[in-house]
Amino acid sequence: MSARRSGPAIRTRTPGELRRSRRPRAHSCWDHLYAAPLWPLHGANLGTLARTCDAVGACLTVPRFPWVPEALARGNTLRRPLCTHWTGDPLGWLARRRESGARIVGVELADEAVRLADLAPARQPTVLVLGHEQHGIPPEALDLLDACVEIPMVGTGSSLNVAVAGSLALYKLAGLV
């Protein structure tokens, strides 16, 4: 007869254990990985993406649309400031990042796209460009990309929302999956 366990087979970590194993404060700009939803449509997705940026140590780059600061404030459940870069000119910002040596990777359905599973972790400063949720990355920005990544799907939809697509690709670029 086997001995019975006196508790659950899986023990979850306590909030205190989690706090001790993670950074004690928000990270500063590491200039390594950027999530760039430069043509956002839905504010809720920006808040979700901001939390993912914190989780993987990435910065968030967003346009100076009047509604974006409120969307980030509402979505930031961390209660700590996020590493946020603001741009009024998405194409100019991308061009400057590329000129500084950053690799520019877009999440887009394209013939040249690599599957998410084949995307290598970022080994240099990398910008992950996320397009408009209905129209994708504008044609004039496609020329600024060094690579495209595609997230395979078996359902009937053509794409995921910006927060989900960005989160999947950020975790892969950060080398955490």
JSON list of C-alpha atoms in Angstrom, two decimals:
[
{"chain": "A", "resi": 1, "resn": "MET", "atom": "CA", "xyz": [0.00, 0.00, 0.00]},
{"chain": "A", "resi": 2, "resn": "SER", "atom": "CA", "xyz": [1.42, 3.38, -0.94]},
{"chain": "A", "resi": 3, "resn": "ALA", "atom": "CA", "xyz": [1.61, 6.34, 1.38]},
{"chain": "A", "resi": 4, "resn": "ARG", "atom": "CA", "xyz": [-0.91, 9.14, 0.80]},
{"chain": "A", "resi": 5, "resn": "ARG", "atom": "CA", "xyz": [0.28, 12.67, 0.24]},
{"chain": "A", "resi": 6, "resn": "SER", "atom": "CA", "xyz": [-0.94, 15.28, 2.63]},
{"chain": "A", "resi": 7, "resn": "GLY", "atom": "CA", "xyz": [-1.36, 18.17, 0.24]},
{"chain": "A", "resi": 8, "resn": "PRO", "atom": "CA", "xyz": [-1.50, 19.05, -3.41]},
{"chain": "A", "resi": 9, "resn": "ALA", "atom": "CA", "xyz": [0.93, 17.37, -5.80]},
{"chain": "A", "resi": 10, "resn": "ILE", "atom": "CA", "xyz": [1.89, 20.77, -7.18]},
{"chain": "A", "resi": 11, "resn": "ARG", "atom": "CA", "xyz": [2.91, 23.58, -4.86]},
{"chain": "A", "resi": 12, "resn": "THR", "atom": "CA", "xyz": [2.58, 27.11, -6.16]},
{"chain": "A", "resi": 13, "resn": "ARG", "atom": "CA", "xyz": [4.99, 29.81, -5.08]},
{"chain": "A", "resi": 14, "resn": "THR", "atom": "CA", "xyz": [3.82, 32.42, -2.60]},
{"chain": "A", "resi": 15, "resn": "PRO", "atom": "CA", "xyz": [3.75, 36.12, -3.50]},
{"chain": "A", "resi": 16, "resn": "GLY", "atom": "CA", "xyz": [6.73, 36.65, -1.19]},
{"chain": "A", "resi": 17, "resn": "GLU", "atom": "CA", "xyz": [8.75, 33.94, -2.94]},
{"chain": "A", "resi": 18, "resn": "LEU", "atom": "CA", "xyz": [7.95, 35.48, -6.31]},
{"chain": "A", "resi": 19, "resn": "ARG", "atom": "CA", "xyz": [8.99, 38.97, -5.14]},
{"chain": "A", "resi": 20, "resn": "ARG", "atom": "CA", "xyz": [12.33, 37.65, -3.84]},
{"chain": "A", "resi": 21, "resn": "SER", "atom": "CA", "xyz": [13.11, 35.89, -7.13]},
{"chain": "A", "resi": 22, "resn": "ARG", "atom": "CA", "xyz": [12.45, 38.90, -9.38]},
{"chain": "A", "resi": 23, "resn": "ARG", "atom": "CA", "xyz": [13.76, 42.43, -9.85]},
{"chain": "A", "resi": 24, "resn": "PRO", "atom": "CA", "xyz": [13.06, 44.65, -6.85]},
{"chain": "A", "resi": 25, "resn": "ARG", "atom": "CA", "xyz": [12.14, 47.61, -9.08]},
{"chain": "A", "resi": 26, "resn": "ALA", "atom": "CA", "xyz": [11.29, 48.45, -12.67]},
{"chain": "A", "resi": 27, "resn": "HIS", "atom": "CA", "xyz": [14.15, 48.16, -15.13]},
{"chain": "A", "resi": 28, "resn": "SER", "atom": "CA", "xyz": [15.68, 51.20, -16.74]},
{"chain": "A", "resi": 29, "resn": "CYS", "atom": "CA", "xyz": [16.22, 51.37, -20.48]},
{"chain": "A", "resi": 30, "resn": "TRP", "atom": "CA", "xyz": [18.48, 48.50, -21.47]},
{"chain": "A", "resi": 31, "resn": "ASP", "atom": "CA", "xyz": [18.44, 49.56, -25.15]},
{"chain": "A", "resi": 32, "resn": "HIS", "atom": "CA", "xyz": [18.15, 45.94, -26.22]},
{"chain": "A", "resi": 33, "resn": "LEU", "atom": "CA", "xyz": [14.57, 44.97, -27.02]},
{"chain": "A", "resi": 34, "resn": "TYR", "atom": "CA", "xyz": [11.73, 47.28, -28.03]},
{"chain": "A", "resi": 35, "resn": "ALA", "atom": "CA", "xyz": [8.07, 46.52, -28.67]},
{"chain": "A", "resi": 36, "resn": "ALA", "atom": "CA", "xyz": [6.85, 49.07, -31.17]},
{"chain": "A", "resi": 37, "resn": "PRO", "atom": "CA", "xyz": [3.07, 49.09, -31.77]},
{"chain": "A", "resi": 38, "resn": "LEU", "atom": "CA", "xyz": [3.46, 52.25, -33.84]},
{"chain": "A", "resi": 39, "resn": "TRP", "atom": "CA", "xyz": [-0.03, 52.24, -35.36]},
{"chain": "A", "resi": 40, "resn": "PRO", "atom": "CA", "xyz": [-2.23, 51.14, -32.44]},
{"chain": "A", "resi": 41, "resn": "LEU", "atom": "CA", "xyz": [-5.95, 50.71, -32.68]},
{"chain": "A", "resi": 42, "resn": "HIS", "atom": "CA", "xyz": [-7.08, 49.48, -29.24]},
{"chain": "A", "resi": 43, "resn": "GLY", "atom": "CA", "xyz": [-5.88, 50.92, -25.94]},
{"chain": "A", "resi": 44, "resn": "ALA", "atom": "CA", "xyz": [-6.49, 47.71, -23.99]},
{"chain": "A", "resi": 45, "resn": "ASN", "atom": "CA", "xyz": [-3.88, 45.95, -26.10]},
{"chain": "A", "resi": 46, "resn": "LEU", "atom": "CA", "xyz": [-1.25, 48.56, -25.21]},
{"chain": "A", "resi": 47, "resn": "GLY", "atom": "CA", "xyz": [-1.70, 47.89, -21.51]},
{"chain": "A", "resi": 48, "resn": "THR", "atom": "CA", "xyz": [-1.35, 44.15, -21.99]},
{"chain": "A", "resi": 49, "resn": "LEU", "atom": "CA", "xyz": [1.71, 44.62, -24.17]},
{"chain": "A", "resi": 50, "resn": "ALA", "atom": "CA", "xyz": [3.23, 46.96, -21.56]},
{"chain": "A", "resi": 51, "resn": "ARG", "atom": "CA", "xyz": [2.98, 44.22, -18.93]},
{"chain": "A", "resi": 52, "resn": "THR", "atom": "CA", "xyz": [4.71, 41.81, -21.30]},
{"chain": "A", "resi": 53, "resn": "CYS", "atom": "CA", "xyz": [7.49, 44.36, -21.85]},
{"chain": "A", "resi": 54, "resn": "ASP", "atom": "CA", "xyz": [8.08, 44.45, -18.11]},
{"chain": "A", "resi": 55, "resn": "ALA", "atom": "CA", "xyz": [8.09, 40.64, -17.95]},
{"chain": "A", "resi": 56, "resn": "VAL", "atom": "CA", "xyz": [10.77, 40.23, -20.64]},
{"chain": "A", "resi": 57, "resn": "GLY", "atom": "CA", "xyz": [12.83, 43.36, -19.95]},
{"chain": "A", "resi": 58, "resn": "ALA", "atom": "CA", "xyz": [11.77, 45.22, -23.10]},
{"chain": "A", "resi": 59, "resn": "CYS", "atom": "CA", "xyz": [10.97, 48.88, -23.69]},
{"chain": "A", "resi": 60, "resn": "LEU", "atom": "CA", "xyz": [7.70, 50.03, -25.25]},
{"chain": "A", "resi": 61, "resn": "THR", "atom": "CA", "xyz": [7.70, 52.58, -28.06]},
{"chain": "A", "resi": 62, "resn": "VAL", "atom": "CA", "xyz": [4.38, 54.24, -28.84]},
{"chain": "A", "resi": 63, "resn": "PRO", "atom": "CA", "xyz": [3.13, 57.20, -30.87]},
{"chain": "A", "resi": 64, "resn": "ARG", "atom": "CA", "xyz": [2.02, 60.41, -29.20]},
{"chain": "A", "resi": 65, "resn": "PHE", "atom": "CA", "xyz": [-1.69, 59.91, -29.86]},
{"chain": "A", "resi": 66, "resn": "PRO", "atom": "CA", "xyz": [-3.82, 61.77, -27.29]},
{"chain": "A", "resi": 67, "resn": "TRP", "atom": "CA", "xyz": [-5.41, 58.55, -25.96]},
{"chain": "A", "resi": 68, "resn": "VAL", "atom": "CA", "xyz": [-2.20, 56.50, -25.57]},
{"chain": "A", "resi": 69, "resn": "PRO", "atom": "CA", "xyz": [-1.03, 57.83, -22.13]},
{"chain": "A", "resi": 70, "resn": "GLU", "atom": "CA", "xyz": [-4.44, 57.04, -20.60]},
{"chain": "A", "resi": 71, "resn": "ALA", "atom": "CA", "xyz": [-4.45, 53.57, -22.17]},
{"chain": "A", "resi": 72, "resn": "LEU", "atom": "CA", "xyz": [-1.00, 52.83, -20.73]},
{"chain": "A", "resi": 73, "resn": "ALA", "atom": "CA", "xyz": [-1.94, 54.19, -17.30]},
{"chain": "A", "resi": 74, "resn": "ARG", "atom": "CA", "xyz": [-5.11, 52.10, -17.21]},
{"chain": "A", "resi": 75, "resn": "GLY", "atom": "CA", "xyz": [-3.32, 48.97, -18.43]},
{"chain": "A", "resi": 76, "resn": "ASN", "atom": "CA", "xyz": [-0.30, 49.25, -16.15]},
{"chain": "A", "resi": 77, "resn": "THR", "atom": "CA", "xyz": [-1.35, 47.01, -13.29]},
{"chain": "A", "resi": 78, "resn": "LEU", "atom": "CA", "xyz": [2.26, 46.91, -12.06]},
{"chain": "A", "resi": 79, "resn": "ARG", "atom": "CA", "xyz": [1.96, 50.33, -10.39]},
{"chain": "A", "resi": 80, "resn": "ARG", "atom": "CA", "xyz": [5.49, 51.11, -11.46]},
{"chain": "A", "resi": 81, "resn": "PRO", "atom": "CA", "xyz": [6.67, 53.25, -14.35]},
{"chain": "A", "resi": 82, "resn": "LEU", "atom": "CA", "xyz": [7.35, 51.42, -17.60]},
{"chain": "A", "resi": 83, "resn": "CYS", "atom": "CA", "xyz": [10.30, 52.06, -19.88]},
{"chain": "A", "resi": 84, "resn": "THR", "atom": "CA", "xyz": [8.37, 53.97, -22.53]},
{"chain": "A", "resi": 85, "resn": "HIS", "atom": "CA", "xyz": [9.74, 55.78, -25.57]},
{"chain": "A", "resi": 86, "resn": "TRP", "atom": "CA", "xyz": [7.47, 58.23, -27.37]},
{"chain": "A", "resi": 87, "resn": "THR", "atom": "CA", "xyz": [7.53, 59.06, -31.05]},
{"chain": "A", "resi": 88, "resn": "GLY", "atom": "CA", "xyz": [5.59, 61.47, -33.19]},
{"chain": "A", "resi": 89, "resn": "ASP", "atom": "CA", "xyz": [7.08, 60.06, -36.38]},
{"chain": "A", "resi": 90, "resn": "PRO", "atom": "CA", "xyz": [7.05, 56.24, -36.50]},
{"chain": "A", "resi": 91, "resn": "LEU", "atom": "CA", "xyz": [8.92, 55.97, -39.81]},
{"chain": "A", "resi": 92, "resn": "GLY", "atom": "CA", "xyz": [11.59, 58.44, -38.72]},
{"chain": "A", "resi": 93, "resn": "TRP", "atom": "CA", "xyz": [12.02, 56.64, -35.40]},
{"chain": "A", "resi": 94, "resn": "LEU", "atom": "CA", "xyz": [12.40, 53.28, -37.14]},
{"chain": "A", "resi": 95, "resn": "ALA", "atom": "CA", "xyz": [14.94, 54.72, -39.59]},
{"chain": "A", "resi": 96, "resn": "ARG", "atom": "CA", "xyz": [16.98, 56.21, -36.73]},
{"chain": "A", "resi": 97, "resn": "ARG", "atom": "CA", "xyz": [16.95, 52.93, -34.78]},
{"chain": "A", "resi": 98, "resn": "ARG", "atom": "CA", "xyz": [18.06, 51.06, -37.89]},
{"chain": "A", "resi": 99, "resn": "GLU", "atom": "CA", "xyz": [20.87, 53.58, -38.53]},
{"chain": "A", "resi": 100, "resn": "SER", "atom": "CA", "xyz": [22.03, 53.09, -34.94]},
{"chain": "A", "resi": 101, "resn": "GLY", "atom": "CA", "xyz": [22.51, 49.37, -35.63]},
{"chain": "A", "resi": 102, "resn": "ALA", "atom": "CA", "xyz": [19.25, 47.93, -34.31]},
{"chain": "A", "resi": 103, "resn": "ARG", "atom": "CA", "xyz": [17.65, 45.02, -36.09]},
{"chain": "A", "resi": 104, "resn": "ILE", "atom": "CA", "xyz": [14.07, 45.79, -37.14]},
{"chain": "A", "resi": 105, "resn": "VAL", "atom": "CA", "xyz": [11.71, 42.79, -37.07]},
{"chain": "A", "resi": 106, "resn": "GLY", "atom": "CA", "xyz": [8.08, 43.09, -38.11]},
{"chain": "A", "resi": 107, "resn": "VAL", "atom": "CA", "xyz": [5.21, 40.77, -37.27]},
{"chain": "A", "resi": 108, "resn": "GLU", "atom": "CA", "xyz": [3.58, 40.47, -40.65]},
{"chain": "A", "resi": 109, "resn": "LEU", "atom": "CA", "xyz": [2.22, 37.95, -43.13]},
{"chain": "A", "resi": 110, "resn": "ALA", "atom": "CA", "xyz": [4.80, 38.04, -45.90]},
{"chain": "A", "resi": 111, "resn": "ASP", "atom": "CA", "xyz": [6.42, 35.58, -48.30]},
{"chain": "A", "resi": 112, "resn": "GLU", "atom": "CA", "xyz": [9.80, 36.25, -46.64]},
{"chain": "A", "resi": 113, "resn": "ALA", "atom": "CA", "xyz": [8.54, 35.76, -43.08]},
{"chain": "A", "resi": 114, "resn": "VAL", "atom": "CA", "xyz": [10.08, 33.16, -40.77]},
{"chain": "A", "resi": 115, "resn": "ARG", "atom": "CA", "xyz": [7.86, 31.08, -38.54]},
{"chain": "A", "resi": 116, "resn": "LEU", "atom": "CA", "xyz": [7.79, 32.21, -34.91]},
{"chain": "A", "resi": 117, "resn": "ALA", "atom": "CA", "xyz": [9.34, 28.87, -33.85]},
{"chain": "A", "resi": 118, "resn": "ASP", "atom": "CA", "xyz": [12.36, 29.62, -36.07]},
{"chain": "A", "resi": 119, "resn": "LEU", "atom": "CA", "xyz": [12.92, 33.18, -34.80]},
{"chain": "A", "resi": 120, "resn": "ALA", "atom": "CA", "xyz": [16.27, 33.41, -33.03]},
{"chain": "A", "resi": 121, "resn": "PRO", "atom": "CA", "xyz": [16.65, 35.35, -29.76]},
{"chain": "A", "resi": 122, "resn": "ALA", "atom": "CA", "xyz": [17.83, 38.94, -30.14]},
{"chain": "A", "resi": 123, "resn": "ARG", "atom": "CA", "xyz": [21.63, 39.16, -30.03]},
{"chain": "A", "resi": 124, "resn": "GLN", "atom": "CA", "xyz": [21.74, 42.89, -30.78]},
{"chain": "A", "resi": 125, "resn": "PRO", "atom": "CA", "xyz": [19.37, 45.78, -30.09]},
{"chain": "A", "resi": 126, "resn": "THR", "atom": "CA", "xyz": [16.11, 44.72, -31.74]},
{"chain": "A", "resi": 127, "resn": "VAL", "atom": "CA", "xyz": [12.85, 46.50, -32.47]},
{"chain": "A", "resi": 128, "resn": "LEU", "atom": "CA", "xyz": [9.69, 44.39, -32.82]},
{"chain": "A", "resi": 129, "resn": "VAL", "atom": "CA", "xyz": [7.32, 46.32, -35.09]},
{"chain": "A", "resi": 130, "resn": "LEU", "atom": "CA", "xyz": [3.61, 45.66, -34.70]},
{"chain": "A", "resi": 131, "resn": "GLY", "atom": "CA", "xyz": [1.21, 47.04, -37.26]},
{"chain": "A", "resi": 132, "resn": "HIS", "atom": "CA", "xyz": [-2.36, 48.26, -37.19]},
{"chain": "A", "resi": 133, "resn": "GLU", "atom": "CA", "xyz": [-4.75, 45.51, -36.18]},
{"chain": "A", "resi": 134, "resn": "GLN", "atom": "CA", "xyz": [-6.80, 45.79, -39.37]},
{"chain": "A", "resi": 135, "resn": "HIS", "atom": "CA", "xyz": [-4.22, 46.92, -41.94]},
{"chain": "A", "resi": 136, "resn": "GLY", "atom": "CA", "xyz": [-0.90, 45.56, -40.65]},
{"chain": "A", "resi": 137, "resn": "ILE", "atom": "CA", "xyz": [2.40, 47.38, -41.06]},
{"chain": "A", "resi": 138, "resn": "PRO", "atom": "CA", "xyz": [2.08, 50.23, -43.59]},
{"chain": "A", "resi": 139, "resn": "PRO", "atom": "CA", "xyz": [3.80, 49.59, -46.95]},
{"chain": "A", "resi": 140, "resn": "GLU", "atom": "CA", "xyz": [6.19, 52.53, -46.43]},
{"chain": "A", "resi": 141, "resn": "ALA", "atom": "CA", "xyz": [7.44, 50.90, -43.20]},
{"chain": "A", "resi": 142, "resn": "LEU", "atom": "CA", "xyz": [8.03, 47.48, -44.75]},
{"chain": "A", "resi": 143, "resn": "ASP", "atom": "CA", "xyz": [11.20, 48.77, -46.45]},
{"chain": "A", "resi": 144, "resn": "LEU", "atom": "CA", "xyz": [12.65, 49.54, -43.02]},
{"chain": "A", "resi": 145, "resn": "LEU", "atom": "CA", "xyz": [12.31, 45.94, -41.81]},
{"chain": "A", "resi": 146, "resn": "ASP", "atom": "CA", "xyz": [15.29, 43.61, -41.69]},
{"chain": "A", "resi": 147, "resn": "ALA", "atom": "CA", "xyz": [13.08, 40.57, -41.17]},
{"chain": "A", "resi": 148, "resn": "CYS", "atom": "CA", "xyz": [9.47, 39.46, -40.79]},
{"chain": "A", "resi": 149, "resn": "VAL", "atom": "CA", "xyz": [8.06, 36.88, -38.43]},
{"chain": "A", "resi": 150, "resn": "GLU", "atom": "CA", "xyz": [4.78, 35.07, -38.95]},
{"chain": "A", "resi": 151, "resn": "ILE", "atom": "CA", "xyz": [2.76, 33.43, -36.20]},
{"chain": "A", "resi": 152, "resn": "PRO", "atom": "CA", "xyz": [1.24, 30.24, -37.63]},
{"chain": "A", "resi": 153, "resn": "MET", "atom": "CA", "xyz": [-2.49, 29.80, -37.13]},
{"chain": "A", "resi": 154, "resn": "VAL", "atom": "CA", "xyz": [-4.78, 26.86, -37.92]},
{"chain": "A", "resi": 155, "resn": "GLY", "atom": "CA", "xyz": [-8.08, 28.67, -37.32]},
{"chain": "A", "resi": 156, "resn": "THR", "atom": "CA", "xyz": [-10.04, 30.85, -39.70]},
{"chain": "A", "resi": 157, "resn": "GLY", "atom": "CA", "xyz": [-8.73, 34.20, -38.47]},
{"chain": "A", "resi": 158, "resn": "SER", "atom": "CA", "xyz": [-5.98, 35.96, -40.39]},
{"chain": "A", "resi": 159, "resn": "SER", "atom": "CA", "xyz": [-4.16, 37.42, -37.40]},
{"chain": "A", "resi": 160, "resn": "LEU", "atom": "CA", "xyz": [-3.96, 37.74, -33.63]},
{"chain": "A", "resi": 161, "resn": "ASN", "atom": "CA", "xyz": [-4.44, 41.00, -31.78]},
{"chain": "A", "resi": 162, "resn": "VAL", "atom": "CA", "xyz": [-1.41, 43.22, -31.21]},
{"chain": "A", "resi": 163, "resn": "ALA", "atom": "CA", "xyz": [-1.02, 42.28, -27.54]},
{"chain": "A", "resi": 164, "resn": "VAL", "atom": "CA", "xyz": [-1.02, 38.54, -28.15]},
{"chain": "A", "resi": 165, "resn": "ALA", "atom": "CA", "xyz": [1.18, 38.63, -31.27]},
{"chain": "A", "resi": 166, "resn": "GLY", "atom": "CA", "xyz": [3.61, 41.05, -29.64]},
{"chain": "A", "resi": 167, "resn": "SER", "atom": "CA", "xyz": [3.78, 39.00, -26.44]},
{"chain": "A", "resi": 168, "resn": "LEU", "atom": "CA", "xyz": [4.54, 35.76, -28.27]},
{"chain": "A", "resi": 169, "resn": "ALA", "atom": "CA", "xyz": [7.28, 37.36, -30.38]},
{"chain": "A", "resi": 170, "resn": "LEU", "atom": "CA", "xyz": [8.79, 39.28, -27.42]},
{"chain": "A", "resi": 171, "resn": "TYR", "atom": "CA", "xyz": [9.14, 36.13, -25.34]},
{"chain": "A", "resi": 172, "resn": "LYS", "atom": "CA", "xyz": [10.87, 34.42, -28.30]},
{"chain": "A", "resi": 173, "resn": "LEU", "atom": "CA", "xyz": [13.19, 37.40, -28.96]},
{"chain": "A", "resi": 174, "resn": "ALA", "atom": "CA", "xyz": [14.02, 37.63, -25.25]},
{"chain": "A", "resi": 175, "resn": "GLY", "atom": "CA", "xyz": [15.07, 33.97, -25.33]},
{"chain": "A", "resi": 176, "resn": "LEU", "atom": "CA", "xyz": [12.55, 32.99, -22.65]},
{"chain": "A", "resi": 177, "resn": "VAL", "atom": "CA", "xyz": [10.75, 30.32, -24.73]}
]
